PDB file of C-alpha atoms in Angstrom:
ATOM      1  CA  MET A   1      -0.078  -0.342  -0.009  1.00 57.00           C
ATOM      2  CA  ILE A   2       0.810   3.625  -0.306  1.00 71.00           C
ATOM      3  CA  ALA A   3       1.806   5.567   2.281  1.00 74.00           C
ATOM      4  CA  GLY A   4      -0.832   8.190   2.278  1.00 76.00           C
ATOM      5  CA  ASN A   5      -2.569   4.679   2.919  1.00 82.00           C
ATOM      6  CA  VAL A   6      -1.033   2.614   5.641  1.00 87.00           C
ATOM      7  CA  LEU A   7      -1.268   6.383   7.807  1.00 89.00           C
ATOM      8  CA  GLY A   8      -4.504   6.935   7.342  1.00 89.00           C
ATOM      9  CA  LEU A   9      -5.492   3.157   8.224  1.00 91.00           C
ATOM     10  CA  LEU A  10      -2.773   3.846  11.178  1.00 92.00           C
ATOM     11  CA  GLY A  11      -5.384   6.785  11.902  1.00 91.00           C
ATOM     12  CA  VAL A  12      -8.069   4.629  11.384  1.00 89.00           C
ATOM     13  CA  GLY A  13      -7.068   2.068  13.955  1.00 89.00           C
ATOM     14  CA  LEU A  14      -6.307   4.653  16.192  1.00 91.00           C
ATOM     15  CA  ALA A  15      -9.797   6.312  16.106  1.00 88.00           C
ATOM     16  CA  ALA A  16     -11.289   3.330  16.102  1.00 84.00           C
ATOM     17  CA  GLY A  17      -9.047   1.743  19.416  1.00 87.00           C
ATOM     18  CA  VAL A  18     -10.354   4.851  20.897  1.00 87.00           C
ATOM     19  CA  VAL A  19     -14.433   3.925  20.334  1.00 82.00           C
ATOM     20  CA  SER A  20     -13.742   0.574  21.846  1.00 79.00           C
ATOM     21  CA  THR A  21     -12.139   0.338  24.525  1.00 81.00           C
ATOM     22  CA  VAL A  22     -14.789   3.677  25.795  1.00 79.00           C
ATOM     23  CA  VAL A  23     -18.001   2.574  23.848  1.00 73.00           C
ATOM     24  CA  SER A  24     -16.776  -0.786  22.466  1.00 72.00           C
ATOM     25  CA  LEU A  25     -17.791  -0.505  18.797  1.00 73.00           C
ATOM     26  CA  ALA A  26     -15.232  -0.025  16.784  1.00 76.00           C
ATOM     27  CA  SER A  27     -15.921  -1.512  13.991  1.00 71.00           C
ATOM     28  CA  ILE A  28     -18.360   1.138  12.589  1.00 72.00           C
ATOM     29  CA  VAL A  29     -15.389   2.968  12.541  1.00 78.00           C
ATOM     30  CA  SER A  30     -12.806   0.691  10.904  1.00 84.00           C
ATOM     31  CA  TYR A  31     -14.927  -1.550   9.494  1.00 80.00           C
ATOM     32  CA  PRO A  32     -16.769   0.943   6.713  1.00 81.00           C
ATOM     33  CA  ALA A  33     -13.379   2.740   6.378  1.00 85.00           C
ATOM     34  CA  LEU A  34     -11.737  -0.915   4.861  1.00 88.00           C
ATOM     35  CA  LEU A  35     -14.286  -0.580   2.149  1.00 84.00           C
ATOM     36  CA  ALA A  36     -13.257   2.836   1.086  1.00 85.00           C
ATOM     37  CA  PHE A  37     -10.152   1.549   1.049  1.00 88.00           C
ATOM     38  CA  GLY A  38     -11.205  -0.791  -1.482  1.00 87.00           C
ATOM     39  CA  LEU A  39     -11.074  -4.077   0.384  1.00 88.00           C
ATOM     40  CA  PRO A  40     -14.192  -6.509  -0.620  1.00 85.00           C
ATOM     41  CA  PRO A  41     -16.676  -6.863   2.402  1.00 75.00           C
ATOM     42  CA  LEU A  42     -15.648 -10.825   3.444  1.00 73.00           C
ATOM     43  CA  THR A  43     -12.180  -9.354   3.001  1.00 84.00           C
ATOM     44  CA  ALA A  44     -12.847  -5.862   5.589  1.00 83.00           C
ATOM     45  CA  ASN A  45     -14.113  -8.624   8.015  1.00 76.00           C
ATOM     46  CA  VAL A  46     -11.469 -10.655   8.901  1.00 81.00           C
ATOM     47  CA  THR A  47      -8.872  -8.156   8.390  1.00 88.00           C
ATOM     48  CA  ASN A  48     -10.748  -5.492  11.259  1.00 85.00           C
ATOM     49  CA  THR A  49     -11.126  -8.738  13.185  1.00 82.00           C
ATOM     50  CA  VAL A  50      -7.508  -9.607  12.731  1.00 88.00           C
ATOM     51  CA  ALA A  51      -6.273  -6.046  13.886  1.00 89.00           C
ATOM     52  CA  LEU A  52      -9.252  -5.565  15.858  1.00 85.00           C
ATOM     53  CA  ALA A  53      -6.626  -8.539  18.681  1.00 86.00           C
ATOM     54  CA  PHE A  54      -4.667  -5.482  19.308  1.00 90.00           C
ATOM     55  CA  THR A  55      -6.561  -3.166  21.475  1.00 88.00           C
ATOM     56  CA  GLY A  56      -7.170  -5.587  23.594  1.00 85.00           C
ATOM     57  CA  VAL A  57      -3.174  -5.882  23.922  1.00 89.00           C
ATOM     58  CA  GLY A  58      -3.761  -2.180  23.696  1.00 90.00           C
ATOM     59  CA  ALA A  59      -6.107  -1.769  26.697  1.00 87.00           C
ATOM     60  CA  ALA A  60      -4.965  -3.913  29.067  1.00 86.00           C
ATOM     61  CA  ALA A  61      -1.538  -2.118  29.155  1.00 88.00           C
ATOM     62  CA  GLY A  62      -3.615   1.386  29.488  1.00 88.00           C
ATOM     63  CA  SER A  63      -6.372   0.407  32.223  1.00 87.00           C
ATOM     64  CA  ARG A  64      -3.296  -1.215  34.699  1.00 87.00           C
ATOM     65  CA  PRO A  65      -5.009   1.077  37.370  1.00 89.00           C
ATOM     66  CA  GLU A  66      -8.533  -0.005  37.094  1.00 88.00           C
ATOM     67  CA  LEU A  67      -7.477  -3.950  35.943  1.00 89.00           C
ATOM     68  CA  ALA A  68      -5.321  -3.779  39.957  1.00 89.00           C
ATOM     69  CA  GLY A  69      -6.372  -6.167  41.625  1.00 87.00           C
ATOM     70  CA  GLU A  70      -8.460  -8.257  39.771  1.00 88.00           C
ATOM     71  CA  GLY A  71      -5.527 -10.929  38.207  1.00 88.00           C
ATOM     72  CA  ARG A  72      -7.498 -14.047  39.939  1.00 90.00           C
ATOM     73  CA  ARG A  73     -10.397 -13.186  38.574  1.00 90.00           C
ATOM     74  CA  MET A  74      -9.334 -12.599  34.609  1.00 91.00           C
ATOM     75  CA  LEU A  75      -7.508 -15.522  35.113  1.00 92.00           C
ATOM     76  CA  ARG A  76     -10.645 -17.377  35.897  1.00 92.00           C
ATOM     77  CA  LEU A  77     -12.521 -15.344  33.615  1.00 94.00           C
ATOM     78  CA  GLY A  78      -9.788 -15.801  30.248  1.00 94.00           C
ATOM     79  CA  PRO A  79      -9.742 -18.563  29.293  1.00 95.00           C
ATOM     80  CA  ILE A  80     -14.033 -19.063  29.264  1.00 95.00           C
ATOM     81  CA  ALA A  81     -13.741 -16.124  26.984  1.00 94.00           C
ATOM     82  CA  ALA A  82     -11.312 -17.212  24.850  1.00 94.00           C
ATOM     83  CA  LEU A  83     -13.413 -20.195  24.458  1.00 95.00           C
ATOM     84  CA  GLY A  84     -16.542 -18.249  23.440  1.00 94.00           C
ATOM     85  CA  GLY A  85     -14.564 -16.990  20.910  1.00 91.00           C
ATOM     86  CA  ALA A  86     -13.231 -19.837  19.622  1.00 91.00           C
ATOM     87  CA  ALA A  87     -17.120 -21.306  19.440  1.00 92.00           C
ATOM     88  CA  GLY A  88     -17.871 -18.222  17.824  1.00 86.00           C
ATOM     89  CA  ALA A  89     -15.607 -18.413  15.075  1.00 82.00           C
ATOM     90  CA  LEU A  90     -16.192 -21.733  14.124  1.00 85.00           C
ATOM     91  CA  LEU A  91     -19.808 -21.358  13.710  1.00 82.00           C
ATOM     92  CA  LEU A  92     -19.362 -18.664  11.083  1.00 75.00           C
ATOM     93  CA  LEU A  93     -17.311 -21.320   9.297  1.00 73.00           C
ATOM     94  CA  VAL A  94     -19.999 -23.466   9.195  1.00 78.00           C
ATOM     95  CA  THR A  95     -23.777 -21.862   9.957  1.00 72.00           C
ATOM     96  CA  PRO A  96     -25.260 -19.374   8.063  1.00 69.00           C
ATOM     97  CA  ALA A  97     -25.130 -15.128   9.539  1.00 60.00           C
ATOM     98  CA  ARG A  98     -28.960 -14.605   8.740  1.00 68.00           C
ATOM     99  CA  THR A  99     -30.185 -16.194  12.424  1.00 68.00           C
ATOM    100  CA  PHE A 100     -28.061 -13.466  13.924  1.00 65.00           C
ATOM    101  CA  GLU A 101     -28.499 -11.052  12.187  1.00 69.00           C
ATOM    102  CA  LEU A 102     -32.107 -11.529  13.814  1.00 77.00           C
ATOM    103  CA  ILE A 103     -31.207 -11.612  16.726  1.00 76.00           C
ATOM    104  CA  ALA A 104     -28.834  -9.813  16.953  1.00 72.00           C
ATOM    105  CA  PRO A 105     -30.657  -6.236  17.401  1.00 81.00           C
ATOM    106  CA  TRP A 106     -32.893  -7.585  20.201  1.00 84.00           C
ATOM    107  CA  LEU A 107     -30.422  -8.641  21.810  1.00 76.00           C
ATOM    108  CA  ILE A 108     -28.035  -5.472  21.421  1.00 75.00           C
ATOM    109  CA  ALA A 109     -31.148  -2.840  22.012  1.00 82.00           C
ATOM    110  CA  MET A 110     -31.646  -4.945  25.458  1.00 79.00           C
ATOM    111  CA  ALA A 111     -28.328  -4.880  26.668  1.00 72.00           C
ATOM    112  CA  SER A 112     -28.273  -1.511  26.574  1.00 75.00           C
ATOM    113  CA  LEU A 113     -31.651  -0.746  28.619  1.00 79.00           C
ATOM    114  CA  LEU A 114     -29.650  -2.394  30.767  1.00 72.00           C
ATOM    115  CA  LEU A 115     -26.622  -0.525  31.740  1.00 70.00           C
ATOM    116  CA  VAL A 116     -29.412   2.415  32.064  1.00 73.00           C
ATOM    117  CA  ARG A 117     -30.747   1.068  34.716  1.00 68.00           C
ATOM    118  CA  PRO A 118     -29.757   2.537  37.974  1.00 58.00           C
ATOM    119  CA  PRO A 119     -26.838  -0.002  39.494  1.00 55.00           C
ATOM    120  CA  SER A 120     -28.490  -2.020  42.408  1.00 53.00           C
ATOM    121  CA  GLY A 121     -25.122  -2.489  44.879  1.00 50.00           C
ATOM    122  CA  GLY A 122     -24.861  -4.592  47.296  1.00 46.00           C
ATOM    123  CA  GLY A 123     -21.528  -6.546  46.564  1.00 47.00           C
ATOM    124  CA  ARG A 124     -22.743  -8.807  43.454  1.00 52.00           C
ATOM    125  CA  GLY A 125     -20.519 -11.809  42.264  1.00 56.00           C
ATOM    126  CA  GLU A 126     -19.277 -13.867  39.525  1.00 60.00           C
ATOM    127  CA  HIS A 127     -22.762 -15.623  39.818  1.00 64.00           C
ATOM    128  CA  GLY A 128     -20.985 -19.133  39.993  1.00 79.00           C
ATOM    129  CA  THR A 129     -22.451 -21.411  37.050  1.00 85.00           C
ATOM    130  CA  LEU A 130     -24.781 -19.174  35.843  1.00 89.00           C
ATOM    131  CA  GLY A 131     -22.397 -16.261  35.057  1.00 88.00           C
ATOM    132  CA  ARG A 132     -19.745 -18.051  33.592  1.00 92.00           C
ATOM    133  CA  ILE A 133     -22.104 -19.665  31.104  1.00 93.00           C
ATOM    134  CA  ALA A 134     -23.709 -15.892  30.000  1.00 92.00           C
ATOM    135  CA  LEU A 135     -20.041 -15.060  29.500  1.00 94.00           C
ATOM    136  CA  PHE A 136     -19.245 -17.886  26.934  1.00 95.00           C
ATOM    137  CA  ALA A 137     -22.390 -16.647  25.334  1.00 92.00           C
ATOM    138  CA  VAL A 138     -21.690 -13.369  24.889  1.00 90.00           C
ATOM    139  CA  THR A 139     -18.372 -14.201  23.768  1.00 92.00           C
ATOM    140  CA  CYS A 140     -18.995 -16.440  22.042  1.00 90.00           C
ATOM    141  CA  TYR A 141     -21.013 -14.001  19.857  1.00 83.00           C
ATOM    142  CA  THR A 142     -18.157 -11.119  20.264  1.00 82.00           C
ATOM    143  CA  GLY A 143     -16.657 -13.969  18.096  1.00 81.00           C
ATOM    144  CA  TYR A 144     -19.515 -15.464  15.260  1.00 77.00           C
ATOM    145  CA  PHE A 145     -20.599 -11.294  14.528  1.00 69.00           C
ATOM    146  CA  GLY A 146     -19.291  -9.453  16.439  1.00 68.00           C
ATOM    147  CA  ALA A 147     -21.296  -6.192  16.204  1.00 66.00           C
ATOM    148  CA  ALA A 148     -21.399  -4.210  19.896  1.00 72.00           C
ATOM    149  CA  GLY A 149     -20.442  -7.584  21.576  1.00 78.00           C
ATOM    150  CA  GLY A 150     -18.803  -4.836  23.909  1.00 82.00           C
ATOM    151  CA  ILE A 151     -21.933  -3.707  25.304  1.00 82.00           C
ATOM    152  CA  LEU A 152     -23.177  -6.957  25.727  1.00 84.00           C
ATOM    153  CA  LEU A 153     -20.100  -7.486  27.884  1.00 90.00           C
ATOM    154  CA  PHE A 154     -20.204  -4.400  29.480  1.00 87.00           C
ATOM    155  CA  ALA A 155     -24.135  -4.819  30.372  1.00 86.00           C
ATOM    156  CA  LEU A 156     -23.420  -8.429  32.032  1.00 89.00           C
ATOM    157  CA  LEU A 157     -20.306  -7.206  34.031  1.00 91.00           C
ATOM    158  CA  THR A 158     -22.628  -4.362  35.879  1.00 87.00           C
ATOM    159  CA  ALA A 159     -25.327  -6.819  36.319  1.00 86.00           C
ATOM    160  CA  MET A 160     -22.277  -9.813  37.531  1.00 88.00           C
ATOM    161  CA  PHE A 161     -20.514  -6.845  39.462  1.00 88.00           C
ATOM    162  CA  ASP A 162     -20.194  -3.455  41.639  1.00 84.00           C
ATOM    163  CA  HIS A 163     -17.647  -2.229  40.563  1.00 86.00           C
ATOM    164  CA  PRO A 164     -17.203   1.041  39.248  1.00 85.00           C
ATOM    165  CA  ALA A 165     -18.068   1.544  35.152  1.00 82.00           C
ATOM    166  CA  ALA A 166     -14.457   2.350  34.618  1.00 84.00           C
ATOM    167  CA  LYS A 167     -13.099  -0.814  36.061  1.00 89.00           C
ATOM    168  CA  LEU A 168     -15.885  -2.908  35.006  1.00 89.00           C
ATOM    169  CA  ASN A 169     -14.994  -1.530  31.546  1.00 87.00           C
ATOM    170  CA  ALA A 170     -11.191  -2.226  31.718  1.00 90.00           C
ATOM    171  CA  MET A 171     -12.502  -6.133  32.367  1.00 92.00           C
ATOM    172  CA  LYS A 172     -14.910  -5.539  29.231  1.00 91.00           C
ATOM    173  CA  ASN A 173     -11.320  -4.972  27.505  1.00 89.00           C
ATOM    174  CA  VAL A 174      -9.268  -7.542  27.978  1.00 91.00           C
ATOM    175  CA  LEU A 175     -12.349 -10.513  28.048  1.00 93.00           C
ATOM    176  CA  SER A 176     -13.321  -9.358  24.839  1.00 89.00           C
ATOM    177  CA  GLY A 177      -9.785  -8.275  23.372  1.00 88.00           C
ATOM    178  CA  LEU A 178      -9.072 -12.392  24.161  1.00 91.00           C
ATOM    179  CA  ALA A 179     -12.583 -13.614  22.555  1.00 91.00           C
ATOM    180  CA  ASN A 180     -11.252 -11.353  19.773  1.00 86.00           C
ATOM    181  CA  ALA A 181      -7.906 -12.746  19.455  1.00 90.00           C
ATOM    182  CA  VAL A 182      -8.784 -16.374  19.330  1.00 90.00           C
ATOM    183  CA  ALA A 183     -11.128 -15.469  16.760  1.00 86.00           C
ATOM    184  CA  ALA A 184      -8.463 -13.392  14.522  1.00 87.00           C
ATOM    185  CA  VAL A 185      -6.190 -16.833  14.651  1.00 89.00           C
ATOM    186  CA  GLY A 186      -8.702 -19.486  13.162  1.00 85.00           C
ATOM    187  CA  PHE A 187      -9.297 -16.284  10.152  1.00 82.00           C
ATOM    188  CA  ALA A 188      -5.339 -15.213  10.105  1.00 86.00           C
ATOM    189  CA  LEU A 189      -5.227 -19.499   9.341  1.00 86.00           C
ATOM    190  CA  PHE A 190      -8.534 -19.475   7.167  1.00 80.00           C
ATOM    191  CA  GLY A 191      -9.584 -16.108   6.244  1.00 78.00           C
ATOM    192  CA  PRO A 192      -8.422 -14.115   3.212  1.00 85.00           C
ATOM    193  CA  VAL A 193      -6.547 -11.670   5.457  1.00 89.00           C
ATOM    194  CA  ASP A 194      -5.087  -8.499   3.464  1.00 93.00           C
ATOM    195  CA  TRP A 195      -1.550  -8.159   5.676  1.00 93.00           C
ATOM    196  CA  SER A 196      -0.415  -4.579   3.972  1.00 92.00           C
ATOM    197  CA  ALA A 197      -4.164  -4.118   5.715  1.00 92.00           C
ATOM    198  CA  ALA A 198      -3.910  -5.247   8.739  1.00 92.00           C
ATOM    199  CA  LEU A 199      -0.699  -4.743  10.369  1.00 93.00           C
ATOM    200  CA  PRO A 200      -1.025  -0.427   9.758  1.00 94.00           C
ATOM    201  CA  LEU A 201      -4.698  -0.532  11.328  1.00 93.00           C
ATOM    202  CA  ALA A 202      -3.453  -3.300  14.557  1.00 93.00           C
ATOM    203  CA  ALA A 203      -0.488  -0.863  15.107  1.00 94.00           C
ATOM    204  CA  GLY A 204      -3.915   2.347  15.259  1.00 93.00           C
ATOM    205  CA  PHE A 205      -5.351  -0.307  17.455  1.00 92.00           C
ATOM    206  CA  LEU A 206      -2.734  -0.640  19.830  1.00 93.00           C
ATOM    207  CA  LEU A 207      -1.840   2.811  19.670  1.00 93.00           C
ATOM    208  CA  GLY A 208      -6.234   3.610  20.668  1.00 91.00           C
ATOM    209  CA  GLY A 209      -6.832   0.812  22.931  1.00 89.00           C
ATOM    210  CA  TRP A 210      -3.949   2.251  25.072  1.00 91.00           C
ATOM    211  CA  VAL A 211      -5.241   5.925  25.005  1.00 90.00           C
ATOM    212  CA  GLY A 212      -9.126   4.928  25.113  1.00 86.00           C
ATOM    213  CA  PRO A 213      -9.318   3.909  29.256  1.00 85.00           C
ATOM    214  CA  LYS A 214      -7.297   7.318  29.611  1.00 85.00           C
ATOM    215  CA  ILE A 215     -10.529   8.432  28.546  1.00 86.00           C
ATOM    216  CA  ALA A 216     -12.671   5.863  29.783  1.00 78.00           C
ATOM    217  CA  ARG A 217     -11.476   7.278  33.835  1.00 79.00           C
ATOM    218  CA  ARG A 218     -12.243  10.545  33.169  1.00 81.00           C
ATOM    219  CA  LEU A 219     -15.562  10.595  32.326  1.00 77.00           C
ATOM    220  CA  PRO A 220     -17.881  11.675  35.409  1.00 72.00           C
ATOM    221  CA  GLY A 221     -20.308   9.346  37.171  1.00 62.00           C
ATOM    222  CA  HIS A 222     -21.958   7.061  35.358  1.00 69.00           C
ATOM    223  CA  SER A 223     -21.838   9.005  32.062  1.00 77.00           C
ATOM    224  CA  LEU A 224     -19.428   5.676  30.804  1.00 71.00           C
ATOM    225  CA  ARG A 225     -22.728   3.676  31.036  1.00 71.00           C
ATOM    226  CA  TYR A 226     -24.995   5.743  29.431  1.00 79.00           C
ATOM    227  CA  LEU A 227     -22.997   6.534  26.844  1.00 79.00           C
ATOM    228  CA  ALA A 228     -22.568   3.033  25.834  1.00 75.00           C
ATOM    229  CA  ALA A 229     -26.146   2.292  26.360  1.00 78.00           C
ATOM    230  CA  ALA A 230     -26.892   5.369  23.978  1.00 83.00           C
ATOM    231  CA  CYS A 231     -24.443   4.047  21.332  1.00 78.00           C
ATOM    232  CA  GLY A 232     -25.801   0.548  21.272  1.00 75.00           C
ATOM    233  CA  LEU A 233     -29.444   1.469  21.203  1.00 83.00           C
ATOM    234  CA  ALA A 234     -28.358   3.666  17.834  1.00 83.00           C
ATOM    235  CA  VAL A 235     -26.713   0.328  16.539  1.00 76.00           C
ATOM    236  CA  ALA A 236     -29.786  -2.163  17.560  1.00 80.00           C
ATOM    237  CA  LEU A 237     -31.849   0.660  15.358  1.00 86.00           C
ATOM    238  CA  LYS A 238     -29.158   0.507  12.592  1.00 80.00           C
ATOM    239  CA  LEU A 239     -28.949  -3.464  12.932  1.00 75.00           C
ATOM    240  CA  GLY A 240     -33.051  -3.523  12.802  1.00 83.00           C
ATOM    241  CA  TRP A 241     -33.611  -1.526   9.901  1.00 86.00           C
ATOM    242  CA  ASP A 242     -30.971  -3.826   7.943  1.00 79.00           C
ATOM    243  CA  SER A 243     -32.210  -6.600   8.816  1.00 76.00           C
ATOM    244  CA  TYR A 244     -35.516  -6.717   8.923  1.00 84.00           C
ATOM    245  CA  ALA A 245     -36.433  -4.064   6.620  1.00 81.00           C
ATOM    246  CA  GLY A 246     -33.602  -3.674   4.620  1.00 61.00           C
TER     247      GLY A 246
END
């Protein structure tokens, strides 16, 4: 690719990485940009997923204050998220996407509305097996379809743990990063990845993922949850229109 395209994709990755770590909607920035750079839809999709895995690396580095004391919990939940991402990628290879396209708007809308409800407090825990099953299901969705998967995961973690929004957002970034990383390995091995586009985009994602948590931790009160909820509802409406009326 020419230098201008490389710099453009680096900038797109930076912007999308910030959007991903703050409101979990990286693909609304990066996927259309890849199409605009001339990549076919399938190539753009798998290239975006491969590059997106680097957001989780940057987010983990930028979220060290929020992740302090969460090491053991991440070690328990991380493998579940990775398995979910792997299962989702496998489903993508062997099943039609139409079913998930019809269900996704409703899932995203419900998750967004859950983020708006007032926190109940009271020291919630992981809810044992039920919480782990829900985590597997959400990360399976992330590996399979992906649209606003971070919002679904943010809503789930909000229900599971009585933590500040910035800490939950940091946990979400790491777990969704693991799910994306495992799915990306499958796509890198078996999908038509455009590496000349993936590499500068990944570099931008890495930097954006590191910058995003610094922004998220400065948002006042519950504004991070409300911002993610508003963006999620907008995506649900768009996906619903495309799926049912398009």
